[in-house]
Coordinates of C-alpha atoms in Angstrom, one line a residue:
M5 CA 56.6 95.5 108.6
M6 CA 58.8 95.0 105.5
S7 CA 62.0 93.8 104.4
K8 CA 64.6 96.7 103.5
A9 CA 64.9 95.3 99.8
E10 CA 61.0 94.9 99.8
L11 CA 61.1 99.3 100.9
A12 CA 63.4 99.5 97.8
R13 CA 61.6 98.1 95.6
K14 CA 58.7 99.8 96.7
A15 CA 60.1 102.9 96.9
G16 CA 61.3 102.8 93.3
L17 CA 65.5 103.4 95.1
S18 CA 68.4 100.9 95.7
T19 CA 69.0 99.3 99.0
L20 CA 72.1 101.1 99.3
T21 CA 69.6 104.5 99.1
I22 CA 68.2 102.9 102.0
D23 CA 71.1 101.9 103.9
R24 CA 72.9 105.3 103.3
V25 CA 69.4 107.3 104.8
E26 CA 69.3 105.1 107.5
A27 CA 72.4 105.8 108.3
G28 CA 71.2 109.3 108.8
R29 CA 73.5 110.2 105.4
P30 CA 71.8 113.2 103.6
C31 CA 69.1 112.7 100.8
R32 CA 67.0 115.2 98.3
L33 CA 64.0 115.9 99.5
D34 CA 62.4 113.5 96.8
T35 CA 64.4 110.1 98.0
K36 CA 62.4 111.1 101.4
R37 CA 58.7 111.8 99.6
K38 CA 59.1 108.0 98.5
I39 CA 60.1 105.9 101.0
L40 CA 57.7 108.1 102.7
L41 CA 54.7 106.8 100.4
A42 CA 55.9 103.3 100.8
L43 CA 55.6 103.1 104.3
G44 CA 52.9 104.5 103.7
K45 CA 52.8 107.3 105.7
R46 CA 51.8 111.1 104.2
I47 CA 54.3 114.0 103.9
S48 CA 52.9 115.4 106.9
D49 CA 54.6 112.2 109.1
K50 CA 58.3 113.4 107.8
D51 CA 58.8 114.2 111.0
E52 CA 58.1 110.0 112.3
V53 CA 60.4 109.0 110.0
F54 CA 63.7 111.1 109.0
G55 CA 63.8 113.3 113.1
P56 CA 62.4 116.5 113.3
D57 CA 66.4 117.2 112.5
G58 CA 65.5 115.6 108.9
F59 CA 67.3 112.5 109.4
A60 CA 66.3 109.0 110.6
A61 CA 65.0 109.0 113.7
E62 CA 65.9 106.3 115.6
S63 CA 63.1 104.9 116.3
S64 CA 61.1 105.7 113.1
P65 CA 59.2 102.7 111.1
L66 CA 62.8 103.1 108.4
S67 CA 65.0 102.1 111.8
A68 CA 63.0 99.6 112.4
T69 CA 62.7 98.0 108.6
V70 CA 66.1 98.3 108.5
A71 CA 66.3 96.1 112.2
M72 CA 63.7 93.6 111.2
D73 CA 66.0 93.1 108.0
A74 CA 69.2 92.8 109.9
A75 CA 68.1 90.1 112.5
R76 CA 66.6 88.0 109.6
A77 CA 70.6 88.2 108.5

């Protein structure tokens, strides 16, 4: 697992963007692509990370990353 800051750095995004996506706010497809690749996932794994509705799934690697980051605080 990686911290939210590390995910943001690897994806070339801000931690604020990661926060918004994790909270289920809409984002651009390019943002989702960057997150998937930073997590070491394939584009075809998008439903595993973002759920079938396109938002971060509660049990997704993205949510797990954020949960781990919150536990450190």
